[in-house]
Amino acid sequence: MWWAVAAVAGPLDRPDANEMEGYRCRYRPVAIERGADLKDRELLDLPPGPPEIEAPLELAALPTDADLRRAARGRGNHTLPAVATLATGGIPALLGCSVREPTFQDDFTVGCRRLAPCELVIQVEDEGHKVAWSSQVGPVLHPITSASEALGLVALLDHSVFVPLTEGERRAWDADAPSYLSVVPQVPWVEIEQHTEGWLVRAPRRALCGGCRDVVRRAWWVANDGRSCQLDEAPVVLARDRDGPCAEGADPRSAP
């Protein structure tokens, strides 16, 4: 995935430090959550509610669940969640995956124990793009002109970003929420701030691999020209996996 080559591709797609208004890129973006600290927050023995989004998102162009299913037709195709389409005007984005063995140079992959290398397939303004490198995504989407596009770009790069938007995605979360403990005080799951040179995006991740399935809010910087990086900002636990290795009293180091 894109974080696997951060040391190689990072300087090509990270914003200039002088343009980031005091924020710092992480050297290695987070891949698997391993027991983020609750700090001064507490757990309740109640499931979390619907995600709270505190951002002026433009949702009119979202695809339907049927649109997402149709886009995945074809062997080796995997449709990204609806949140990624905020960057493409509502057009579903795909991972087209091959059967060859992945290498450290593959920015996009699917699977956990058996990884499959992929290329990102996106359509912007009636033009299709096949993208093999994370550093190519920003130039394709340039310029980033709204909070929605900034969040969508983050979701295209980090496929663990978890913001259920369609009816089917929200139903799936409603069914899964009882397996989590809610956290108080509650904070918005999604916050996006516009700055002079770009966007500060705070959004939840739910690790696709590993034992810790906590929903944890992370931060990203997205420059107006499409360059982006995950920020070195303390994570915020939004929902804790009730029974996983990062549950209360468990040793997070036991997570695979």
PDB file of C-alpha atoms in Angstrom:
ATOM      1  CA  MET A   1       0.000   0.000   0.000  1.00  0.00           C
ATOM      2  CA  TRP A   2       1.004   3.648  -0.218  1.00  0.00           C
ATOM      3  CA  TRP A   3       2.493   3.649   3.286  1.00  0.00           C
ATOM      4  CA  ALA A   4       4.785   0.759   2.310  1.00  0.00           C
ATOM      5  CA  VAL A   5       6.740   3.077   0.024  1.00  0.00           C
ATOM      6  CA  ALA A   6       6.537   6.249   2.096  1.00  0.00           C
ATOM      7  CA  ALA A   7      10.303   6.484   2.318  1.00  0.00           C
ATOM      8  CA  VAL A   8      10.609   6.144  -1.465  1.00  0.00           C
ATOM      9  CA  ALA A   9       7.667   8.135  -2.804  1.00  0.00           C
ATOM     10  CA  GLY A  10       7.106  10.474   0.149  1.00  0.00           C
ATOM     11  CA  PRO A  11       9.103  13.501  -1.008  1.00  0.00           C
ATOM     12  CA  LEU A  12       7.274  13.454  -4.352  1.00  0.00           C
ATOM     13  CA  ASP A  13       3.790  13.759  -2.913  1.00  0.00           C
ATOM     14  CA  ARG A  14       4.231  15.481   0.447  1.00  0.00           C
ATOM     15  CA  PRO A  15       3.404  19.180   0.739  1.00  0.00           C
ATOM     16  CA  ASP A  16       6.187  21.649   1.380  1.00  0.00           C
ATOM     17  CA  ALA A  17       6.723  21.994   5.143  1.00  0.00           C
ATOM     18  CA  ASN A  18       6.479  25.782   4.817  1.00  0.00           C
ATOM     19  CA  GLU A  19       2.985  25.474   3.329  1.00  0.00           C
ATOM     20  CA  MET A  20       1.529  23.309   6.094  1.00  0.00           C
ATOM     21  CA  GLU A  21       0.916  25.974   8.742  1.00  0.00           C
ATOM     22  CA  GLY A  22       2.626  24.137  11.576  1.00  0.00           C
ATOM     23  CA  TYR A  23       1.579  20.553  10.770  1.00  0.00           C
ATOM     24  CA  ARG A  24       4.103  17.746  10.269  1.00  0.00           C
ATOM     25  CA  CYS A  25       3.956  14.677   8.007  1.00  0.00           C
ATOM     26  CA  ARG A  26       4.505  11.277   9.591  1.00  0.00           C
ATOM     27  CA  TYR A  27       7.594   9.549   8.266  1.00  0.00           C
ATOM     28  CA  ARG A  28       5.710   6.242   8.045  1.00  0.00           C
ATOM     29  CA  PRO A  29       1.897   6.486   7.835  1.00  0.00           C
ATOM     30  CA  VAL A  30      -0.021   4.187  10.169  1.00  0.00           C
ATOM     31  CA  ALA A  31      -0.968   0.811   8.696  1.00  0.00           C
ATOM     32  CA  ILE A  32      -2.474  -1.249  11.549  1.00  0.00           C
ATOM     33  CA  GLU A  33      -3.872   0.266  14.743  1.00  0.00           C
ATOM     34  CA  ARG A  34      -2.288  -1.242  17.854  1.00  0.00           C
ATOM     35  CA  GLY A  35      -4.198   0.002  20.844  1.00  0.00           C
ATOM     36  CA  ALA A  36      -4.374   3.803  20.576  1.00  0.00           C
ATOM     37  CA  ASP A  37      -4.443   5.411  24.031  1.00  0.00           C
ATOM     38  CA  LEU A  38      -7.859   6.508  25.344  1.00  0.00           C
ATOM     39  CA  LYS A  39      -6.128   9.343  27.266  1.00  0.00           C
ATOM     40  CA  ASP A  40      -8.775  11.220  29.296  1.00  0.00           C
ATOM     41  CA  ARG A  41     -11.714   9.487  27.620  1.00  0.00           C
ATOM     42  CA  GLU A  42     -13.858   6.642  28.961  1.00  0.00           C
ATOM     43  CA  LEU A  43     -15.614   3.577  27.583  1.00  0.00           C
ATOM     44  CA  LEU A  44     -19.344   2.962  27.864  1.00  0.00           C
ATOM     45  CA  ASP A  45     -20.915  -0.476  27.604  1.00  0.00           C
ATOM     46  CA  LEU A  46     -23.092   0.797  24.784  1.00  0.00           C
ATOM     47  CA  PRO A  47     -22.614   0.566  21.021  1.00  0.00           C
ATOM     48  CA  PRO A  48     -21.576   3.739  19.217  1.00  0.00           C
ATOM     49  CA  GLY A  49     -24.190   5.591  17.228  1.00  0.00           C
ATOM     50  CA  PRO A  50     -24.058   6.812  13.632  1.00  0.00           C
ATOM     51  CA  PRO A  51     -20.848   8.584  12.621  1.00  0.00           C
ATOM     52  CA  GLU A  52     -20.953  12.305  13.375  1.00  0.00           C
ATOM     53  CA  ILE A  53     -19.642  14.329  10.445  1.00  0.00           C
ATOM     54  CA  GLU A  54     -18.719  17.925  11.201  1.00  0.00           C
ATOM     55  CA  ALA A  55     -17.786  19.059   7.726  1.00  0.00           C
ATOM     56  CA  PRO A  56     -19.547  20.804   4.815  1.00  0.00           C
ATOM     57  CA  LEU A  57     -19.541  17.731   2.586  1.00  0.00           C
ATOM     58  CA  GLU A  58     -21.217  17.861  -0.814  1.00  0.00           C
ATOM     59  CA  LEU A  59     -23.081  14.548  -0.928  1.00  0.00           C
ATOM     60  CA  ALA A  60     -25.489  15.109  -3.826  1.00  0.00           C
ATOM     61  CA  ALA A  61     -23.335  13.164  -6.302  1.00  0.00           C
ATOM     62  CA  LEU A  62     -22.841  10.035  -4.192  1.00  0.00           C
ATOM     63  CA  PRO A  63     -23.277   6.715  -6.026  1.00  0.00           C
ATOM     64  CA  THR A  64     -25.867   4.224  -4.854  1.00  0.00           C
ATOM     65  CA  ASP A  65     -24.999   0.819  -3.436  1.00  0.00           C
ATOM     66  CA  ALA A  66     -26.125  -0.665  -6.752  1.00  0.00           C
ATOM     67  CA  ASP A  67     -23.708   1.640  -8.580  1.00  0.00           C
ATOM     68  CA  LEU A  68     -20.860   0.407  -6.400  1.00  0.00           C
ATOM     69  CA  ARG A  69     -21.797  -3.240  -6.995  1.00  0.00           C
ATOM     70  CA  ARG A  70     -21.988  -2.762 -10.764  1.00  0.00           C
ATOM     71  CA  ALA A  71     -18.586  -1.083 -10.826  1.00  0.00           C
ATOM     72  CA  ALA A  72     -16.961  -4.153  -9.268  1.00  0.00           C
ATOM     73  CA  ARG A  73     -18.021  -6.503 -12.064  1.00  0.00           C
ATOM     74  CA  GLY A  74     -15.095  -8.295 -13.549  1.00  0.00           C
ATOM     75  CA  ARG A  75     -12.485 -10.614 -12.123  1.00  0.00           C
ATOM     76  CA  GLY A  76     -10.024  -8.985  -9.762  1.00  0.00           C
ATOM     77  CA  ASN A  77     -11.979  -5.723  -9.407  1.00  0.00           C
ATOM     78  CA  HIS A  78     -12.637  -4.252  -5.968  1.00  0.00           C
ATOM     79  CA  THR A  79     -14.784  -1.131  -5.570  1.00  0.00           C
ATOM     80  CA  LEU A  80     -13.697   1.407  -2.986  1.00  0.00           C
ATOM     81  CA  PRO A  81     -16.334   2.738  -0.540  1.00  0.00           C
ATOM     82  CA  ALA A  82     -18.518   5.696  -1.453  1.00  0.00           C
ATOM     83  CA  VAL A  83     -16.358   8.140   0.524  1.00  0.00           C
ATOM     84  CA  ALA A  84     -13.645   7.798  -2.137  1.00  0.00           C
ATOM     85  CA  THR A  85     -16.054   9.041  -4.817  1.00  0.00           C
ATOM     86  CA  LEU A  86     -16.169  12.471  -3.178  1.00  0.00           C
ATOM     87  CA  ALA A  87     -12.957  13.101  -5.121  1.00  0.00           C
ATOM     88  CA  THR A  88     -14.332  11.869  -8.449  1.00  0.00           C
ATOM     89  CA  GLY A  89     -17.745  13.521  -8.647  1.00  0.00           C
ATOM     90  CA  GLY A  90     -19.582  10.393  -7.495  1.00  0.00           C
ATOM     91  CA  ILE A  91     -18.009   7.999  -9.990  1.00  0.00           C
ATOM     92  CA  PRO A  92     -16.931   4.715  -8.310  1.00  0.00           C
ATOM     93  CA  ALA A  93     -13.205   4.077  -7.986  1.00  0.00           C
ATOM     94  CA  LEU A  94     -11.751   0.605  -8.485  1.00  0.00           C
ATOM     95  CA  LEU A  95      -8.748  -1.418  -7.522  1.00  0.00           C
ATOM     96  CA  GLY A  96      -7.894  -3.627 -10.489  1.00  0.00           C
ATOM     97  CA  CYS A  97      -5.812  -6.439  -9.030  1.00  0.00           C
ATOM     98  CA  SER A  98      -3.540  -9.029 -10.629  1.00  0.00           C
ATOM     99  CA  VAL A  99      -2.410 -12.480  -9.569  1.00  0.00           C
ATOM    100  CA  ARG A 100       1.312 -11.762  -9.552  1.00  0.00           C
ATOM    101  CA  GLU A 101       3.257 -11.617  -6.306  1.00  0.00           C
ATOM    102  CA  PRO A 102       3.322  -8.123  -4.758  1.00  0.00           C
ATOM    103  CA  THR A 103       6.585  -6.266  -4.210  1.00  0.00           C
ATOM    104  CA  PHE A 104       7.569  -3.416  -1.912  1.00  0.00           C
ATOM    105  CA  GLN A 105       6.997  -1.083  -4.861  1.00  0.00           C
ATOM    106  CA  ASP A 106       3.262  -1.812  -5.015  1.00  0.00           C
ATOM    107  CA  ASP A 107       1.413   1.139  -3.499  1.00  0.00           C
ATOM    108  CA  PHE A 108      -2.038  -0.442  -3.786  1.00  0.00           C
ATOM    109  CA  THR A 109      -2.876  -3.934  -2.544  1.00  0.00           C
ATOM    110  CA  VAL A 110      -5.827  -5.950  -1.190  1.00  0.00           C
ATOM    111  CA  GLY A 111      -5.899  -8.876   1.195  1.00  0.00           C
ATOM    112  CA  CYS A 112      -4.182  -9.558   4.489  1.00  0.00           C
ATOM    113  CA  ARG A 113      -2.413 -12.898   4.595  1.00  0.00           C
ATOM    114  CA  ARG A 114      -2.206 -13.169   0.805  1.00  0.00           C
ATOM    115  CA  LEU A 115      -1.700  -9.744  -0.716  1.00  0.00           C
ATOM    116  CA  ALA A 116      -2.696  -9.032  -4.300  1.00  0.00           C
ATOM    117  CA  PRO A 117      -1.070  -6.066  -6.087  1.00  0.00           C
ATOM    118  CA  CYS A 118      -3.444  -3.601  -7.735  1.00  0.00           C
ATOM    119  CA  GLU A 119      -3.661  -0.401  -9.694  1.00  0.00           C
ATOM    120  CA  LEU A 120      -6.103   2.357  -8.868  1.00  0.00           C
ATOM    121  CA  VAL A 121      -8.678   3.069 -11.600  1.00  0.00           C
ATOM    122  CA  ILE A 122     -10.453   6.419 -11.362  1.00  0.00           C
ATOM    123  CA  GLN A 123     -12.502   8.537 -13.720  1.00  0.00           C
ATOM    124  CA  VAL A 124     -12.383  12.336 -13.523  1.00  0.00           C
ATOM    125  CA  GLU A 125     -14.348  14.584 -15.869  1.00  0.00           C
ATOM    126  CA  ASP A 126     -15.061  11.760 -18.347  1.00  0.00           C
ATOM    127  CA  GLU A 127     -11.402  10.765 -18.519  1.00  0.00           C
ATOM    128  CA  GLY A 128     -10.209   7.434 -17.142  1.00  0.00           C
ATOM    129  CA  HIS A 129      -6.900   7.056 -15.310  1.00  0.00           C
ATOM    130  CA  LYS A 130      -4.989   3.960 -14.234  1.00  0.00           C
ATOM    131  CA  VAL A 131      -2.690   4.888 -11.380  1.00  0.00           C
ATOM    132  CA  ALA A 132       0.064   2.639 -10.084  1.00  0.00           C
ATOM    133  CA  TRP A 133       1.721   5.049  -7.647  1.00  0.00           C
ATOM    134  CA  SER A 134       0.211   7.018  -4.790  1.00  0.00           C
ATOM    135  CA  SER A 135       2.175  10.090  -5.887  1.00  0.00           C
ATOM    136  CA  GLN A 136       0.192  10.092  -9.168  1.00  0.00           C
ATOM    137  CA  VAL A 137      -3.215  10.455  -7.526  1.00  0.00           C
ATOM    138  CA  GLY A 138      -2.905  14.101  -6.474  1.00  0.00           C
ATOM    139  CA  PRO A 139      -1.870  15.376  -9.939  1.00  0.00           C
ATOM    140  CA  VAL A 140      -4.838  13.550 -11.502  1.00  0.00           C
ATOM    141  CA  LEU A 141      -7.265  15.246  -9.089  1.00  0.00           C
ATOM    142  CA  HIS A 142      -5.563  18.644  -9.045  1.00  0.00           C
ATOM    143  CA  PRO A 143      -6.788  21.141  -7.958  1.00  0.00           C
ATOM    144  CA  ILE A 144      -8.490  20.217  -4.683  1.00  0.00           C
ATOM    145  CA  THR A 145     -11.210  22.830  -4.276  1.00  0.00           C
ATOM    146  CA  SER A 146     -13.544  21.547  -1.527  1.00  0.00           C
ATOM    147  CA  ALA A 147     -13.681  19.690   1.770  1.00  0.00           C
ATOM    148  CA  SER A 148     -15.386  16.785   0.010  1.00  0.00           C
ATOM    149  CA  GLU A 149     -12.594  16.427  -2.529  1.00  0.00           C
ATOM    150  CA  ALA A 150      -9.969  16.560   0.224  1.00  0.00           C
ATOM    151  CA  LEU A 151     -11.673  13.747   2.154  1.00  0.00           C
ATOM    152  CA  GLY A 152     -12.159  11.740  -1.043  1.00  0.00           C
ATOM    153  CA  LEU A 153      -8.470  12.045  -1.907  1.00  0.00           C
ATOM    154  CA  VAL A 154      -7.516  10.733   1.533  1.00  0.00           C
ATOM    155  CA  ALA A 155      -9.861   7.759   1.059  1.00  0.00           C
ATOM    156  CA  LEU A 156      -8.351   6.985  -2.347  1.00  0.00           C
ATOM    157  CA  LEU A 157      -4.892   6.778  -0.788  1.00  0.00           C
ATOM    158  CA  ASP A 158      -5.750   5.096   2.518  1.00  0.00           C
ATOM    159  CA  HIS A 159      -8.330   2.364   2.001  1.00  0.00           C
ATOM    160  CA  SER A 160      -8.843   1.937   5.759  1.00  0.00           C
ATOM    161  CA  VAL A 161     -10.613   5.313   5.958  1.00  0.00           C
ATOM    162  CA  PHE A 162     -14.047   4.442   7.323  1.00  0.00           C
ATOM    163  CA  VAL A 163     -16.914   6.848   6.635  1.00  0.00           C
ATOM    164  CA  PRO A 164     -20.125   4.959   5.748  1.00  0.00           C
ATOM    165  CA  LEU A 165     -22.200   7.208   3.498  1.00  0.00           C
ATOM    166  CA  THR A 166     -24.596   5.119   1.399  1.00  0.00           C
ATOM    167  CA  GLU A 167     -27.691   3.437   2.789  1.00  0.00           C
ATOM    168  CA  GLY A 168     -26.058   0.009   2.516  1.00  0.00           C
ATOM    169  CA  GLU A 169     -22.825   1.160   4.167  1.00  0.00           C
ATOM    170  CA  ARG A 170     -24.768   2.700   7.051  1.00  0.00           C
ATOM    171  CA  ARG A 171     -26.837  -0.486   7.497  1.00  0.00           C
ATOM    172  CA  ALA A 172     -23.634  -2.519   7.617  1.00  0.00           C
ATOM    173  CA  TRP A 173     -22.255  -0.235  10.324  1.00  0.00           C
ATOM    174  CA  ASP A 174     -25.516  -0.425  12.298  1.00  0.00           C
ATOM    175  CA  ALA A 175     -25.206  -4.224  12.243  1.00  0.00           C
ATOM    176  CA  ASP A 176     -21.532  -4.107  13.271  1.00  0.00           C
ATOM    177  CA  ALA A 177     -21.769  -1.358  15.904  1.00  0.00           C
ATOM    178  CA  PRO A 178     -22.872  -3.691  18.772  1.00  0.00           C
ATOM    179  CA  SER A 179     -19.434  -5.336  18.548  1.00  0.00           C
ATOM    180  CA  TYR A 180     -17.926  -2.001  19.672  1.00  0.00           C
ATOM    181  CA  LEU A 181     -17.928   0.064  22.859  1.00  0.00           C
ATOM    182  CA  SER A 182     -18.685   3.750  22.563  1.00  0.00           C
ATOM    183  CA  VAL A 183     -16.256   6.339  23.853  1.00  0.00           C
ATOM    184  CA  VAL A 184     -17.063   9.493  25.859  1.00  0.00           C
ATOM    185  CA  PRO A 185     -16.845  12.377  25.528  1.00  0.00           C
ATOM    186  CA  GLN A 186     -17.947  12.026  21.930  1.00  0.00           C
ATOM    187  CA  VAL A 187     -16.114  13.923  19.212  1.00  0.00           C
ATOM    188  CA  PRO A 188     -16.972  14.292  15.528  1.00  0.00           C
ATOM    189  CA  TRP A 189     -15.763  11.417  13.361  1.00  0.00           C
ATOM    190  CA  VAL A 190     -14.972  13.750  10.469  1.00  0.00           C
ATOM    191  CA  GLU A 191     -13.602  17.283  10.787  1.00  0.00           C
ATOM    192  CA  ILE A 192     -12.189  19.254   7.855  1.00  0.00           C
ATOM    193  CA  GLU A 193     -10.609  22.689   8.099  1.00  0.00           C
ATOM    194  CA  GLN A 194      -9.760  24.873   5.137  1.00  0.00           C
ATOM    195  CA  HIS A 195      -6.432  26.674   5.310  1.00  0.00           C
ATOM    196  CA  THR A 196      -4.669  29.013   2.922  1.00  0.00           C
ATOM    197  CA  GLU A 197      -2.542  26.306   1.286  1.00  0.00           C
ATOM    198  CA  GLY A 198      -4.772  23.285   1.756  1.00  0.00           C
ATOM    199  CA  TRP A 199      -7.050  21.226   3.943  1.00  0.00           C
ATOM    200  CA  LEU A 200      -6.658  19.642   7.379  1.00  0.00           C
ATOM    201  CA  VAL A 201      -8.674  16.399   7.270  1.00  0.00           C
ATOM    202  CA  ARG A 202      -9.489  14.386  10.390  1.00  0.00           C
ATOM    203  CA  ALA A 203     -11.285  11.136   9.586  1.00  0.00           C
ATOM    204  CA  PRO A 204     -11.706   7.643  11.079  1.00  0.00           C
ATOM    205  CA  ARG A 205      -9.761   4.570  10.060  1.00  0.00           C
ATOM    206  CA  ARG A 206     -10.687   0.963  10.757  1.00  0.00           C
ATOM    207  CA  ALA A 207      -7.768  -1.362  10.083  1.00  0.00           C
ATOM    208  CA  LEU A 208      -8.538  -3.881   7.347  1.00  0.00           C
ATOM    209  CA  CYS A 209      -5.964  -6.368   8.652  1.00  0.00           C
ATOM    210  CA  GLY A 210      -4.822  -7.370  12.117  1.00  0.00           C
ATOM    211  CA  GLY A 211      -6.728  -8.056  15.306  1.00  0.00           C
ATOM    212  CA  CYS A 212      -7.359  -4.452  16.401  1.00  0.00           C
ATOM    213  CA  ARG A 213     -10.518  -3.187  14.712  1.00  0.00           C
ATOM    214  CA  ASP A 214     -10.852   0.001  16.759  1.00  0.00           C
ATOM    215  CA  VAL A 215     -12.247   2.989  14.902  1.00  0.00           C
ATOM    216  CA  VAL A 216      -9.510   5.603  15.340  1.00  0.00           C
ATOM    217  CA  ARG A 217      -9.498   9.156  14.020  1.00  0.00           C
ATOM    218  CA  ARG A 218      -6.307  10.217  12.273  1.00  0.00           C
ATOM    219  CA  ALA A 219      -5.260  13.441  10.554  1.00  0.00           C
ATOM    220  CA  TRP A 220      -4.037  14.242   7.034  1.00  0.00           C
ATOM    221  CA  TRP A 221      -2.888  17.341   5.202  1.00  0.00           C
ATOM    222  CA  VAL A 222      -4.118  17.793   1.632  1.00  0.00           C
ATOM    223  CA  ALA A 223      -2.557  20.650  -0.304  1.00  0.00           C
ATOM    224  CA  ASN A 224      -4.552  22.572  -2.886  1.00  0.00           C
ATOM    225  CA  ASP A 225      -2.353  21.058  -5.618  1.00  0.00           C
ATOM    226  CA  GLY A 226      -3.177  17.489  -4.520  1.00  0.00           C
ATOM    227  CA  ARG A 227      -0.045  16.586  -2.561  1.00  0.00           C
ATOM    228  CA  SER A 228      -0.882  14.953   0.767  1.00  0.00           C
ATOM    229  CA  CYS A 229       0.422  13.078   3.781  1.00  0.00           C
ATOM    230  CA  GLN A 230      -0.740  11.615   7.072  1.00  0.00           C
ATOM    231  CA  LEU A 231       0.082  13.954   9.954  1.00  0.00           C
ATOM    232  CA  ASP A 232       2.027  13.370  13.125  1.00  0.00           C
ATOM    233  CA  GLU A 233      -0.986  14.092  15.347  1.00  0.00           C
ATOM    234  CA  ALA A 234      -2.219  12.102  18.349  1.00  0.00           C
ATOM    235  CA  PRO A 235      -4.944   9.600  17.340  1.00  0.00           C
ATOM    236  CA  VAL A 236      -8.422   9.740  18.868  1.00  0.00           C
ATOM    237  CA  VAL A 237     -10.280   6.500  19.637  1.00  0.00           C
ATOM    238  CA  LEU A 238     -13.875   6.793  18.399  1.00  0.00           C
ATOM    239  CA  ALA A 239     -15.075   3.231  19.068  1.00  0.00           C
ATOM    240  CA  ARG A 240     -13.253   0.341  20.739  1.00  0.00           C
ATOM    241  CA  ASP A 241     -13.523  -3.252  19.533  1.00  0.00           C
ATOM    242  CA  ARG A 242     -15.457  -5.019  22.297  1.00  0.00           C
ATOM    243  CA  ASP A 243     -13.658  -8.373  22.081  1.00  0.00           C
ATOM    244  CA  GLY A 244     -10.463  -7.767  20.104  1.00  0.00           C
ATOM    245  CA  PRO A 245      -6.862  -7.705  21.375  1.00  0.00           C
ATOM    246  CA  CYS A 246      -7.108  -3.946  21.897  1.00  0.00           C
ATOM    247  CA  ALA A 247     -10.175  -4.218  24.141  1.00  0.00           C
ATOM    248  CA  GLU A 248     -10.013  -2.965  27.721  1.00  0.00           C
ATOM    249  CA  GLY A 249      -7.508  -5.005  29.684  1.00  0.00           C
ATOM    250  CA  ALA A 250      -5.986  -6.677  26.652  1.00  0.00           C
ATOM    251  CA  ASP A 251      -2.344  -6.284  25.697  1.00  0.00           C
ATOM    252  CA  PRO A 252      -2.285  -4.385  22.380  1.00  0.00           C
ATOM    253  CA  ARG A 253       1.109  -5.930  21.642  1.00  0.00           C
ATOM    254  CA  SER A 254      -0.707  -9.237  21.069  1.00  0.00           C
ATOM    255  CA  ALA A 255      -2.317  -7.849  17.916  1.00  0.00           C
ATOM    256  CA  PRO A 256      -1.014  -9.539  14.777  1.00  0.00           C
TER     257      PRO A 256
END
